[in-house]
JSON list of C-alpha atoms in Angstrom, two decimals:
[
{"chain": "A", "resi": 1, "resn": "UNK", "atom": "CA", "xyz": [140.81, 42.59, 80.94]},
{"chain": "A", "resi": 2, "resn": "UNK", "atom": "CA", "xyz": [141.16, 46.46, 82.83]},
{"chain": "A", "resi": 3, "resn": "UNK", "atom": "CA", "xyz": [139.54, 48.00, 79.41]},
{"chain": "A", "resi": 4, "resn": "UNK", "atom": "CA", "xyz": [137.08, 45.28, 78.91]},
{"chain": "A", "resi": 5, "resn": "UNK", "atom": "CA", "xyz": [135.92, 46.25, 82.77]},
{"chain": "A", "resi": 6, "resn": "UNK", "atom": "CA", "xyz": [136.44, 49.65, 82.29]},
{"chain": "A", "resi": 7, "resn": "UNK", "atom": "CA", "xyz": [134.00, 49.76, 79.29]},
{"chain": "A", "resi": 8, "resn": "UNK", "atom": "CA", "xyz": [131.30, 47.79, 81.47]},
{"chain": "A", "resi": 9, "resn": "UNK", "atom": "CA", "xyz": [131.61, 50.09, 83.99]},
{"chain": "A", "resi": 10, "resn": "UNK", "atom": "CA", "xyz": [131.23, 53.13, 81.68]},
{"chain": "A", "resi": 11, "resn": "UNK", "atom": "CA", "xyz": [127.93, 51.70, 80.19]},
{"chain": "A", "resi": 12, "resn": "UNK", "atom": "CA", "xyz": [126.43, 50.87, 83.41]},
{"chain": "A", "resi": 13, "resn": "UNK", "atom": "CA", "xyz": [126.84, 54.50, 84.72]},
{"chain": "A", "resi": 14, "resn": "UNK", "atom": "CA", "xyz": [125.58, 55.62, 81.58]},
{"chain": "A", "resi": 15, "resn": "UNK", "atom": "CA", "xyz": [122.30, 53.32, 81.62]},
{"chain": "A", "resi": 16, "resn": "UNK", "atom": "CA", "xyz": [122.15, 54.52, 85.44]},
{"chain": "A", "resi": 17, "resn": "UNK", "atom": "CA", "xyz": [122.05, 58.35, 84.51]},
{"chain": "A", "resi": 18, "resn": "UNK", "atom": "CA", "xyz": [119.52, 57.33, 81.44]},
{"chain": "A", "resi": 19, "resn": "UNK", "atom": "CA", "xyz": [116.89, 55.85, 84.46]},
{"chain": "A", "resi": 20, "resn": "UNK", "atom": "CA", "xyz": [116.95, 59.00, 86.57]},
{"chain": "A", "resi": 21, "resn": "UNK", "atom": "CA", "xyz": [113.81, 60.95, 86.67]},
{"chain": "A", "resi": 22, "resn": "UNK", "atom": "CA", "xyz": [113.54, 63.81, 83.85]},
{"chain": "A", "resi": 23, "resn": "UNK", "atom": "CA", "xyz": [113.01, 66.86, 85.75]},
{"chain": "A", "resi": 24, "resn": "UNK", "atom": "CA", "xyz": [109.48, 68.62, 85.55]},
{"chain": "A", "resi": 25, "resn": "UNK", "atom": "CA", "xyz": [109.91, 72.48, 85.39]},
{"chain": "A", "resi": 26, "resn": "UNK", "atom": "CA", "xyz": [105.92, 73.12, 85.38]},
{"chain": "A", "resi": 27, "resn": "UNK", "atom": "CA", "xyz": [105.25, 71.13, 88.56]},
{"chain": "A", "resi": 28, "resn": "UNK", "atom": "CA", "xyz": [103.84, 73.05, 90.88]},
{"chain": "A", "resi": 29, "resn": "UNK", "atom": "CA", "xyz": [105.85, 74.44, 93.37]},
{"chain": "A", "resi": 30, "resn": "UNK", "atom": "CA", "xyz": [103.85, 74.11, 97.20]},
{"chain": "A", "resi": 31, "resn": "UNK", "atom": "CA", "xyz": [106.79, 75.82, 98.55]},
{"chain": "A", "resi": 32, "resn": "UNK", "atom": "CA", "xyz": [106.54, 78.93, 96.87]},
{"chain": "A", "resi": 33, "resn": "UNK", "atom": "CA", "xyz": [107.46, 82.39, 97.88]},
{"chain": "A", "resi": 34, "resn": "UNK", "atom": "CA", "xyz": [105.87, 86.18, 96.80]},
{"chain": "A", "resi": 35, "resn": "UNK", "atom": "CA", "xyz": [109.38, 87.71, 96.43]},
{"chain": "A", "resi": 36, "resn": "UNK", "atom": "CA", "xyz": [108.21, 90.63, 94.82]},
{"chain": "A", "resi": 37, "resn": "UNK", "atom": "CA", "xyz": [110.12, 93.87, 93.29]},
{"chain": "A", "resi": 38, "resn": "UNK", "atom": "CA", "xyz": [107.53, 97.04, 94.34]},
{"chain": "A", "resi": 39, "resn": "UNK", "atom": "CA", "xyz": [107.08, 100.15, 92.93]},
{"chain": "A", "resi": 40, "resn": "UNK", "atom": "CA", "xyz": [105.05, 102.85, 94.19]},
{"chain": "A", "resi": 41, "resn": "UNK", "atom": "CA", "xyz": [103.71, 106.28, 92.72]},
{"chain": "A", "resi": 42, "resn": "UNK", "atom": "CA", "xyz": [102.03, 108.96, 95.61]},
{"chain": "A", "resi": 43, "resn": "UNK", "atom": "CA", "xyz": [100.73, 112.17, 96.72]},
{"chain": "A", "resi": 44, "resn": "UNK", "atom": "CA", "xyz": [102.55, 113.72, 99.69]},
{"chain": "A", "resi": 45, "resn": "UNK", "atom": "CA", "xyz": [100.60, 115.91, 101.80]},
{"chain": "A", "resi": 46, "resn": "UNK", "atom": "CA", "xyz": [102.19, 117.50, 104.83]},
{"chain": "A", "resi": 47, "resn": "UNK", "atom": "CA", "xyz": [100.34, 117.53, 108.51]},
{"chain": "A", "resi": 48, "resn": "UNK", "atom": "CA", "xyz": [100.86, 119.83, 111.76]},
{"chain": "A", "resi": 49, "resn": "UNK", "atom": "CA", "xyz": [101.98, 123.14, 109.45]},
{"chain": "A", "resi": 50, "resn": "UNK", "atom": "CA", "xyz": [102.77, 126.10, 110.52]},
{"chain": "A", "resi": 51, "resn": "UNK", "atom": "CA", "xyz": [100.07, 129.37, 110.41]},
{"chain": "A", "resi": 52, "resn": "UNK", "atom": "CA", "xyz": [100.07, 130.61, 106.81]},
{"chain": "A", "resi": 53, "resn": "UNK", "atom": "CA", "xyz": [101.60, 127.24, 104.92]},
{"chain": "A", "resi": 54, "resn": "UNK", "atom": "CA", "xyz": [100.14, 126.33, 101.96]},
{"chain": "A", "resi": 55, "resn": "UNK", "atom": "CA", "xyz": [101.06, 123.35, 99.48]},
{"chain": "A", "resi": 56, "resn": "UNK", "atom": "CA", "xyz": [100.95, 124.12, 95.62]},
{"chain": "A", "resi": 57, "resn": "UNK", "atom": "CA", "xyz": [101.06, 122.49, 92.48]},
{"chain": "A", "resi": 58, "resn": "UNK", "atom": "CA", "xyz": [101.32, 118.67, 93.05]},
{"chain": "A", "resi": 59, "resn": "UNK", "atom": "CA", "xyz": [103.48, 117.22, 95.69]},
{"chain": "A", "resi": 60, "resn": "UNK", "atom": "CA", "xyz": [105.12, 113.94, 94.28]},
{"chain": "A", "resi": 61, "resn": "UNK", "atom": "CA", "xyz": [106.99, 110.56, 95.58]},
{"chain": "A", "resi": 62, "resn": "UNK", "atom": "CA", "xyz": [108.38, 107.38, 94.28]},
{"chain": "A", "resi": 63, "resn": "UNK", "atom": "CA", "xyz": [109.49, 104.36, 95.64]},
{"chain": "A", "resi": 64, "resn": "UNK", "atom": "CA", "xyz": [111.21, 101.29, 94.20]},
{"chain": "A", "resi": 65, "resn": "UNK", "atom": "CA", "xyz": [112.55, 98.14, 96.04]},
{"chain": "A", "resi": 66, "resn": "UNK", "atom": "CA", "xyz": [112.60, 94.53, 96.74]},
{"chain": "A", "resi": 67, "resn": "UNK", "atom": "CA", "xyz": [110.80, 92.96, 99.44]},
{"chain": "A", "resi": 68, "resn": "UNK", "atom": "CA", "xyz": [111.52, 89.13, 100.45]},
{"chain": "A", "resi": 69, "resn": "UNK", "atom": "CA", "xyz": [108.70, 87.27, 101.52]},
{"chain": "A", "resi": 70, "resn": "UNK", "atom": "CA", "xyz": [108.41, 84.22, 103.90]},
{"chain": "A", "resi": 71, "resn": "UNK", "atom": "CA", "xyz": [105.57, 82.45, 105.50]},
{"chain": "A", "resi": 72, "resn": "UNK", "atom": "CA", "xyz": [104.82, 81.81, 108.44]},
{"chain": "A", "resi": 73, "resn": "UNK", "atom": "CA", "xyz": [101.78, 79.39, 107.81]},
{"chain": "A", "resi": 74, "resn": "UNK", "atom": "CA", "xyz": [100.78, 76.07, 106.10]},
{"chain": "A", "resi": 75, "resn": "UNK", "atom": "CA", "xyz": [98.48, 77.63, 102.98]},
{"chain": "A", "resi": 76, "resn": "UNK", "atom": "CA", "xyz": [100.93, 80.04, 102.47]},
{"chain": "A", "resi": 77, "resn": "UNK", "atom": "CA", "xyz": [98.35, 83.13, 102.94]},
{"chain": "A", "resi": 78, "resn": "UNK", "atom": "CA", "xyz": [100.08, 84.70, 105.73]},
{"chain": "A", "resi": 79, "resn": "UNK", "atom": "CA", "xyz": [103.80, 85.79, 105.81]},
{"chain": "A", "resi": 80, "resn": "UNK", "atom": "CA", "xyz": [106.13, 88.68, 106.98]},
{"chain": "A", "resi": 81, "resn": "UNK", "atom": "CA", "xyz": [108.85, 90.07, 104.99]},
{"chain": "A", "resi": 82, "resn": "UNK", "atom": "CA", "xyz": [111.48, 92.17, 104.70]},
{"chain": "A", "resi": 83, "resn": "UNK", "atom": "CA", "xyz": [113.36, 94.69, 102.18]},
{"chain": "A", "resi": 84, "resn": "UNK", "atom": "CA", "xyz": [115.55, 97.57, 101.05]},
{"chain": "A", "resi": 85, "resn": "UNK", "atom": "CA", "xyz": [114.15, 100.59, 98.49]},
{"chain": "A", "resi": 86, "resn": "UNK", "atom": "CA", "xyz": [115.19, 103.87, 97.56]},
{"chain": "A", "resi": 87, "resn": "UNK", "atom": "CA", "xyz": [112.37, 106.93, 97.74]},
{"chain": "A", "resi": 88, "resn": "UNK", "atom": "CA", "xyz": [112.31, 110.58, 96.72]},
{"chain": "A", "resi": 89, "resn": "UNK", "atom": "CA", "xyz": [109.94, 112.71, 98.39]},
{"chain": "A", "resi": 90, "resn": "UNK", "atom": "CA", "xyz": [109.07, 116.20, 96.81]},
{"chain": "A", "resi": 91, "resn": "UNK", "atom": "CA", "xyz": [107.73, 119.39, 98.36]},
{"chain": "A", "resi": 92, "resn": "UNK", "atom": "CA", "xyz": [106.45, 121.97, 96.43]},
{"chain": "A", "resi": 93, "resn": "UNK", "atom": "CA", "xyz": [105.12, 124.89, 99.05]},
{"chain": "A", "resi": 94, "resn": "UNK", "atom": "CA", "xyz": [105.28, 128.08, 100.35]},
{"chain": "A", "resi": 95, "resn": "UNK", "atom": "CA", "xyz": [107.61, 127.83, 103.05]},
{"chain": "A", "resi": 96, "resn": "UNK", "atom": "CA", "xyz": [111.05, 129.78, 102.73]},
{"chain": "A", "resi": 97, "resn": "UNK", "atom": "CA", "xyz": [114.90, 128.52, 103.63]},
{"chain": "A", "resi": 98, "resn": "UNK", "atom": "CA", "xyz": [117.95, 130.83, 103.42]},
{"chain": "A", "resi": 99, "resn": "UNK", "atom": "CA", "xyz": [121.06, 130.21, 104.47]},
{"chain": "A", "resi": 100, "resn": "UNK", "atom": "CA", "xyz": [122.37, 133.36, 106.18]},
{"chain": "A", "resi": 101, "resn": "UNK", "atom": "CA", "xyz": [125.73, 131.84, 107.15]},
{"chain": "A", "resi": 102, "resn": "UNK", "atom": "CA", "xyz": [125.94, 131.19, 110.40]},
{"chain": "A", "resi": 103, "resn": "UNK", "atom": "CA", "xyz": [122.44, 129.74, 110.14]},
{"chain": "A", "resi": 104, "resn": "UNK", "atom": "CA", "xyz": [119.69, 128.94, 108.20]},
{"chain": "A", "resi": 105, "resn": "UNK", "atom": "CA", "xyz": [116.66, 130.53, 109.02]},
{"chain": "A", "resi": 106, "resn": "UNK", "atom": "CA", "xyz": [112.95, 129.69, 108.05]},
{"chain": "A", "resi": 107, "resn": "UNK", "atom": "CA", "xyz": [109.58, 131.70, 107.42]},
{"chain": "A", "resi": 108, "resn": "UNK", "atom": "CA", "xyz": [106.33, 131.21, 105.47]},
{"chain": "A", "resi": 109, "resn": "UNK", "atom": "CA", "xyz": [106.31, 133.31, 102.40]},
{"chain": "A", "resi": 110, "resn": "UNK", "atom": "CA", "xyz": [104.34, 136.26, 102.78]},
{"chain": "A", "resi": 111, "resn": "UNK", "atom": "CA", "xyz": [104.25, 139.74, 101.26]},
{"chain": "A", "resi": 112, "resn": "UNK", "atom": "CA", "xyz": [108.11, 139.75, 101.45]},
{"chain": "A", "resi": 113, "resn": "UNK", "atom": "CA", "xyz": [108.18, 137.60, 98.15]},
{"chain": "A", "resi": 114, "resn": "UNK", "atom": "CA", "xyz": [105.28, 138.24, 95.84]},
{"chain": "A", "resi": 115, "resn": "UNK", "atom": "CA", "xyz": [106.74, 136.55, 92.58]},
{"chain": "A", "resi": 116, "resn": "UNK", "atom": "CA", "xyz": [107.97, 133.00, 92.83]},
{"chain": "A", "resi": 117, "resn": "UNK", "atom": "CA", "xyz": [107.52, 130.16, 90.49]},
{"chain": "A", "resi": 118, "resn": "UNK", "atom": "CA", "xyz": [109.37, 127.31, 91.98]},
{"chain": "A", "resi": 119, "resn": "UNK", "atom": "CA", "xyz": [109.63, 126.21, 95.85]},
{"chain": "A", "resi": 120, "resn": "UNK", "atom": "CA", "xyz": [110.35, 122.92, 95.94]},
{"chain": "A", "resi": 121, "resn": "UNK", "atom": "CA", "xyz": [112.51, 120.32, 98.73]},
{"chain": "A", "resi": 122, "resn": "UNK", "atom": "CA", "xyz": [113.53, 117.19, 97.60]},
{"chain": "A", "resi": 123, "resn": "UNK", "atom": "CA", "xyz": [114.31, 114.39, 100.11]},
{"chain": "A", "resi": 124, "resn": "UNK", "atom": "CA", "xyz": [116.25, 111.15, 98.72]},
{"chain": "A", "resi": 125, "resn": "UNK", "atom": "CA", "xyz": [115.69, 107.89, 100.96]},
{"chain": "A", "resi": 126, "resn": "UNK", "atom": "CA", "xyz": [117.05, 104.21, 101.56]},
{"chain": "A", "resi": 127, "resn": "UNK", "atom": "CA", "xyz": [114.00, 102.15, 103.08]},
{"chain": "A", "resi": 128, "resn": "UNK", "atom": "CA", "xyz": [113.45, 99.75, 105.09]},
{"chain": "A", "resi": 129, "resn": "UNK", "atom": "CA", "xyz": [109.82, 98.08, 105.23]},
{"chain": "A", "resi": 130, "resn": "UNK", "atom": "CA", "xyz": [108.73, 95.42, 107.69]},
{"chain": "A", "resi": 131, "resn": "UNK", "atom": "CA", "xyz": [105.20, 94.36, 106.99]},
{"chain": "A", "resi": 132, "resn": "UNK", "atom": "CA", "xyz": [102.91, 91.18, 107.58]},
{"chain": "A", "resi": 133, "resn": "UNK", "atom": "CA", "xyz": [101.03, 89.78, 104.78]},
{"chain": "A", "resi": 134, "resn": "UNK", "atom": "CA", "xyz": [97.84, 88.54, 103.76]},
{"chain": "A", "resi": 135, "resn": "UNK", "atom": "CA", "xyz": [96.72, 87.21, 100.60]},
{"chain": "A", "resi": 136, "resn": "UNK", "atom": "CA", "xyz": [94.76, 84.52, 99.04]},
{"chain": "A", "resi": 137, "resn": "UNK", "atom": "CA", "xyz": [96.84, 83.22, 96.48]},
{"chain": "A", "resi": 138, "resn": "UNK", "atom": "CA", "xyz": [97.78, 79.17, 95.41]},
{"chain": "A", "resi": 139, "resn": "UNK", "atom": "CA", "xyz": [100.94, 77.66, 93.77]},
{"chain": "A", "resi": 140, "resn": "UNK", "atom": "CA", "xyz": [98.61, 77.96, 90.25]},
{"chain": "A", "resi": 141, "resn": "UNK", "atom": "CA", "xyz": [96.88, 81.48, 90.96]},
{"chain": "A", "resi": 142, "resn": "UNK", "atom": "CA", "xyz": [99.25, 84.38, 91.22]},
{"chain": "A", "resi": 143, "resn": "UNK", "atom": "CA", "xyz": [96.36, 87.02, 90.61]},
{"chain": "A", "resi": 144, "resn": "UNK", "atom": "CA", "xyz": [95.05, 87.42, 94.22]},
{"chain": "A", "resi": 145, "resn": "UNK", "atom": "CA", "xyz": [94.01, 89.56, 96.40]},
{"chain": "A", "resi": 146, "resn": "UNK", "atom": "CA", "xyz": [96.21, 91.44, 98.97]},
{"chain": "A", "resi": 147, "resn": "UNK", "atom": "CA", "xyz": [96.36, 93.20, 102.30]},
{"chain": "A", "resi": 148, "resn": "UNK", "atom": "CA", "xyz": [100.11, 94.30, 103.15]},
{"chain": "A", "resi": 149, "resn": "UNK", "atom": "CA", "xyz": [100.91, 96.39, 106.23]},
{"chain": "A", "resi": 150, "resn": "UNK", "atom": "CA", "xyz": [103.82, 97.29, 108.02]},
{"chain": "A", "resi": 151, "resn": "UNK", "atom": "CA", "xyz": [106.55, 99.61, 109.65]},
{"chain": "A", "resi": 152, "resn": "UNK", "atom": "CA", "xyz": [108.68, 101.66, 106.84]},
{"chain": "A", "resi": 153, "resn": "UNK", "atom": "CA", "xyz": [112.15, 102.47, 108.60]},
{"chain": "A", "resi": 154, "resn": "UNK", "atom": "CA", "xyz": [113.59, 105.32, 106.27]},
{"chain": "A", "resi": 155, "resn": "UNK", "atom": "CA", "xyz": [117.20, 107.44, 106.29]},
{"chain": "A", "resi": 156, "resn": "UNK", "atom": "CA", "xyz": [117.41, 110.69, 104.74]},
{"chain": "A", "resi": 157, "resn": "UNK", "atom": "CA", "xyz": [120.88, 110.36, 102.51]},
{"chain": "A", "resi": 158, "resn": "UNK", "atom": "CA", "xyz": [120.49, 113.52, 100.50]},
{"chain": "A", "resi": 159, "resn": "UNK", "atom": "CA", "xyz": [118.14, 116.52, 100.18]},
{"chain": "A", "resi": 160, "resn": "UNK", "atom": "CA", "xyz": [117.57, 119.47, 98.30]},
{"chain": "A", "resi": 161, "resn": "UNK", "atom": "CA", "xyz": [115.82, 122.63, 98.61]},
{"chain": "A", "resi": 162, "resn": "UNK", "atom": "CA", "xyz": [115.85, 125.48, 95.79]},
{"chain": "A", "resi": 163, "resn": "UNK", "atom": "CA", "xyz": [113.22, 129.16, 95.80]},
{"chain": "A", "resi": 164, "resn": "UNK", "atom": "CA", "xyz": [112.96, 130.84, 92.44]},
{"chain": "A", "resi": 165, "resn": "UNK", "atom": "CA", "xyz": [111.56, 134.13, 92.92]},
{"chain": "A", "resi": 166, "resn": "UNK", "atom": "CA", "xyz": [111.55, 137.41, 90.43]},
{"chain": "A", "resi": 167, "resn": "UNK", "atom": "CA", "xyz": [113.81, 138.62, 93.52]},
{"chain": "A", "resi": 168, "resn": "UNK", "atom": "CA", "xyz": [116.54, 135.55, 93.97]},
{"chain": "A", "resi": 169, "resn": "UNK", "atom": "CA", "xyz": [117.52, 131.99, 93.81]},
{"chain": "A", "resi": 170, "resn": "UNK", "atom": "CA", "xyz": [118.16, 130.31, 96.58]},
{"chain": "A", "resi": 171, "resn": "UNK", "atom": "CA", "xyz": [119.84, 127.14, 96.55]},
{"chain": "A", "resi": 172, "resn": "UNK", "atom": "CA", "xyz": [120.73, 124.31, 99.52]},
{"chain": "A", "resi": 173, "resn": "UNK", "atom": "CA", "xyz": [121.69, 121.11, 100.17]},
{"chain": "A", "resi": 174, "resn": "UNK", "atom": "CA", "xyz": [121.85, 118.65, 102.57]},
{"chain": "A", "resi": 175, "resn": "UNK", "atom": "CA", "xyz": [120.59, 120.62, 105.05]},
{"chain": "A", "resi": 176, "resn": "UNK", "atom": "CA", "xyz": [121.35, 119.65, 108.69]},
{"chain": "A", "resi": 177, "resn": "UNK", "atom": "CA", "xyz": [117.82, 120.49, 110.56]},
{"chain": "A", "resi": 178, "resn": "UNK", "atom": "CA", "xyz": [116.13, 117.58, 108.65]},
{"chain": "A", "resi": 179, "resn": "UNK", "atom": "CA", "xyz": [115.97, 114.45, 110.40]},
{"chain": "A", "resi": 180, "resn": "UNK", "atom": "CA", "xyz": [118.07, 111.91, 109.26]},
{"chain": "A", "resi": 181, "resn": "UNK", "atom": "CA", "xyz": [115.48, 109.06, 110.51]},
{"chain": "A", "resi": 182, "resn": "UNK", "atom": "CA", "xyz": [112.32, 109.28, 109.59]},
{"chain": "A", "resi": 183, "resn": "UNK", "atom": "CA", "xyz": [109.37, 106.15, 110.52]},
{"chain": "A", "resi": 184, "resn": "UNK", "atom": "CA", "xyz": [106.22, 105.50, 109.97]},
{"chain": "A", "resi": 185, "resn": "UNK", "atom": "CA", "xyz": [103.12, 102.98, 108.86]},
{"chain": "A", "resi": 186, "resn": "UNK", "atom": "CA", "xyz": [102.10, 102.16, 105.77]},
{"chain": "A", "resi": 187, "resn": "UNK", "atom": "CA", "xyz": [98.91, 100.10, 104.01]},
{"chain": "A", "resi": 188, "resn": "UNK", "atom": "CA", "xyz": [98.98, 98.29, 100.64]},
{"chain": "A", "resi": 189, "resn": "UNK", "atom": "CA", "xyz": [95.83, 97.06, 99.83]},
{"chain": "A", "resi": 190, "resn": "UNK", "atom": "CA", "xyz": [94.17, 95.52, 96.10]},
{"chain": "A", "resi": 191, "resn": "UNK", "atom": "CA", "xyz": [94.27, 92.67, 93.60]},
{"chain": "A", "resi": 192, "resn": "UNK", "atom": "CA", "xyz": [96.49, 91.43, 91.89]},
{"chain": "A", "resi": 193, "resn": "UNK", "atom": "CA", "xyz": [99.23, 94.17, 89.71]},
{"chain": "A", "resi": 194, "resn": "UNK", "atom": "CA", "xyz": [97.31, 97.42, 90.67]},
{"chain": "A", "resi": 195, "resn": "UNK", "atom": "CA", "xyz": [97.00, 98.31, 94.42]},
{"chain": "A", "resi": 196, "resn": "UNK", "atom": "CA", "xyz": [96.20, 101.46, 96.61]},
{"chain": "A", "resi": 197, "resn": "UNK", "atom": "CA", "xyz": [99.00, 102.38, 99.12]},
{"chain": "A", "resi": 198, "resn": "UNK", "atom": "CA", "xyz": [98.88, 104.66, 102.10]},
{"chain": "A", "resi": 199, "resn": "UNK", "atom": "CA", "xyz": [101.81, 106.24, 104.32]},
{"chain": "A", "resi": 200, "resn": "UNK", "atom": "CA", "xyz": [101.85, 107.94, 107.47]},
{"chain": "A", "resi": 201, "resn": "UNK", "atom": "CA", "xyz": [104.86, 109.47, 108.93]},
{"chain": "A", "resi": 202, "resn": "UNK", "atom": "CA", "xyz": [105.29, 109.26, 113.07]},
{"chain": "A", "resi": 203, "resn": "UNK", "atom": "CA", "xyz": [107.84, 112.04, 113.20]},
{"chain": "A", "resi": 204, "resn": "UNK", "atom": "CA", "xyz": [108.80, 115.19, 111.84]},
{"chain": "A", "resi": 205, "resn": "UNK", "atom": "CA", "xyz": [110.47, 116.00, 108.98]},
{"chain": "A", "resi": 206, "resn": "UNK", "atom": "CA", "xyz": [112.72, 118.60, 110.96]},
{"chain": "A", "resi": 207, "resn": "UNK", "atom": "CA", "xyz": [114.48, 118.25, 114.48]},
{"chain": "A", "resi": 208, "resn": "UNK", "atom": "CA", "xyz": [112.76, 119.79, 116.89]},
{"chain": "A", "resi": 209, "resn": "UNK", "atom": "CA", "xyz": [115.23, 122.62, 117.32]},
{"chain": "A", "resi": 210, "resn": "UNK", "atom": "CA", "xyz": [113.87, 124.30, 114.11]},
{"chain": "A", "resi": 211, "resn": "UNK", "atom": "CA", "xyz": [111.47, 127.01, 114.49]},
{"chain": "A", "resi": 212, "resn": "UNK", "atom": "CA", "xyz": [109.24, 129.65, 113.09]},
{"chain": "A", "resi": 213, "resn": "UNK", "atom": "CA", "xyz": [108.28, 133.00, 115.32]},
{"chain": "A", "resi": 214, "resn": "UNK", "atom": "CA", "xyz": [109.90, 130.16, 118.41]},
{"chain": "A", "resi": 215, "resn": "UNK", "atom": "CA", "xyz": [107.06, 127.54, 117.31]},
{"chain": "A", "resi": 216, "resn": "UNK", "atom": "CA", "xyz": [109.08, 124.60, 116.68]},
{"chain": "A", "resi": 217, "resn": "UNK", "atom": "CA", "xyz": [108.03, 122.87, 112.74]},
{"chain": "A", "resi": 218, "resn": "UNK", "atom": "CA", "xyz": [106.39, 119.96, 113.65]},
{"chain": "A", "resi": 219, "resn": "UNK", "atom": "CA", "xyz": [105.16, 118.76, 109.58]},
{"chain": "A", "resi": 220, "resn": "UNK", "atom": "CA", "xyz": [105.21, 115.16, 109.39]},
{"chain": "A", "resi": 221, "resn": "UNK", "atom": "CA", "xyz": [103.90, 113.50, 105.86]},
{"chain": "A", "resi": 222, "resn": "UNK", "atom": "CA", "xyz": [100.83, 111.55, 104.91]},
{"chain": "A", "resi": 223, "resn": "UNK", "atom": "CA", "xyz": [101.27, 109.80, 101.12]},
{"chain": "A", "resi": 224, "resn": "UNK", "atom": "CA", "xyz": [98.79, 108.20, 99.29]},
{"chain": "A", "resi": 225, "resn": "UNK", "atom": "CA", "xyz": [98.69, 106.72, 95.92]},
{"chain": "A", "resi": 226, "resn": "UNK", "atom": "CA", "xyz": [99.49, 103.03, 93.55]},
{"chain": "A", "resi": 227, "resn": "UNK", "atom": "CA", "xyz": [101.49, 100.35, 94.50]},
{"chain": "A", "resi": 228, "resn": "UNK", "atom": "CA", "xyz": [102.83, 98.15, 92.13]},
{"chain": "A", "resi": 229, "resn": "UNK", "atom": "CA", "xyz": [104.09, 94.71, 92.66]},
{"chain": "A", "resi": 230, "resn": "UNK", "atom": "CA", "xyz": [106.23, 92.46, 90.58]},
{"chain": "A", "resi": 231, "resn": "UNK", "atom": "CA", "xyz": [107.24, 88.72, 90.73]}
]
């Protein structure tokens, strides 16, 4: 009598499981999200430089990260969102660093050192972005058009600087007159994969102490190149 119940029971969950709805994976989803993993390829051109600085050969950054998106209205075309990303800025210029040992001291190279092939200072960053989005893409469509902007929080974790000269190398790292917090605003705009970014720094890329002939260095950056964007 226990089996014979026991094997009616067994069938009628199974029929039960056999009437549930079959999941549809390709339904569209009106919920959906543009979590996106970035990457970004630029120029970096330095403002407010001292008398005599000059920028050569090409002045490089990268930036990878992931940014989570949420909306903030019914269609979906408008949202804020938030991230983490590492970035490498790099410097190539004419402006000279030597640590002397009780300090490190800074001029713009001049006659002093005729012959140099490489002067170059690498920054390393973690990121932060807060941006607002707008974009006209549907639950079907996810080639759209896009115009991302927002505050880039960014901490300096690591920096180089190295001078190759027919004279000397000169080698340092992690120098302590860079700030370690660096801000500013940034500007994705374009369709679909392929879009044009812009970056402009709000401080400088040394403390304020630092100073050439007692004229503090007040460079800040201004970057401009692709932004890439992947679902």
């Amino acid at each position: 009598m226990r089996f014979n119940l026991f094997i009616s029971i067994f069938f009628m969950t199974l029929s039960g499981f056999s009437q549930q709805e079959v999941i549809d994976f390709d339904a569209v989803d009106s919920l959906y999200r543009e979590d996106q993993f970035y990457f970004n390829f630029t120029y970096n051109n330095l403002r407010n430089t001292p008398d005599g600085f000059r920028q050569n050969k090409f002045s490089s950054g990268i930036g990878i990260g992931f940014v989570r998106d949420m909306p903030i209205n019914k269609k979906r075309t408008w949202s804020i969102a938030t991230g983490l990303g590492y970035s490498l800025a790099v410097y190539n210029q004419n402006l000279v660093i030597e640590n002397t040992g009780s300090q490190i001291s800074y001029q713009v190279i001049g006659t002093d050192i005729t012959n140099y092939s490489k002067d170059k200072l690498s920054l390393h960053f973690i990121d932060l972005p807060v941006e607002i989005r707008w974009r006209n893409s549907t639950p079907e469509n996810h080639k759209f058009w896009r115009v991302y902007s927002g505050l880039k929080l960014s901490y300096l974790f690591n920096n180089q600087y190295k001078l190759v000269s027919s004279d000397a190398t000169i080698k340092i790292s992690n120098n302590k007159d860079l700030n370690k917090l660096h801000y500013g605003v940034y500007l994705a705009v374009g369709h679909n994969t392929w879009n044009i970014y812009s970056y402009y720094g709000l401080n400088s890329l040394f403390k304020s102490s630092v100073k050439i002939d007692n004229e503090p260095i007040q460079m800040s950056t201004m970057n401009f190149g692709l932004m890439f964007y992947i679902l």
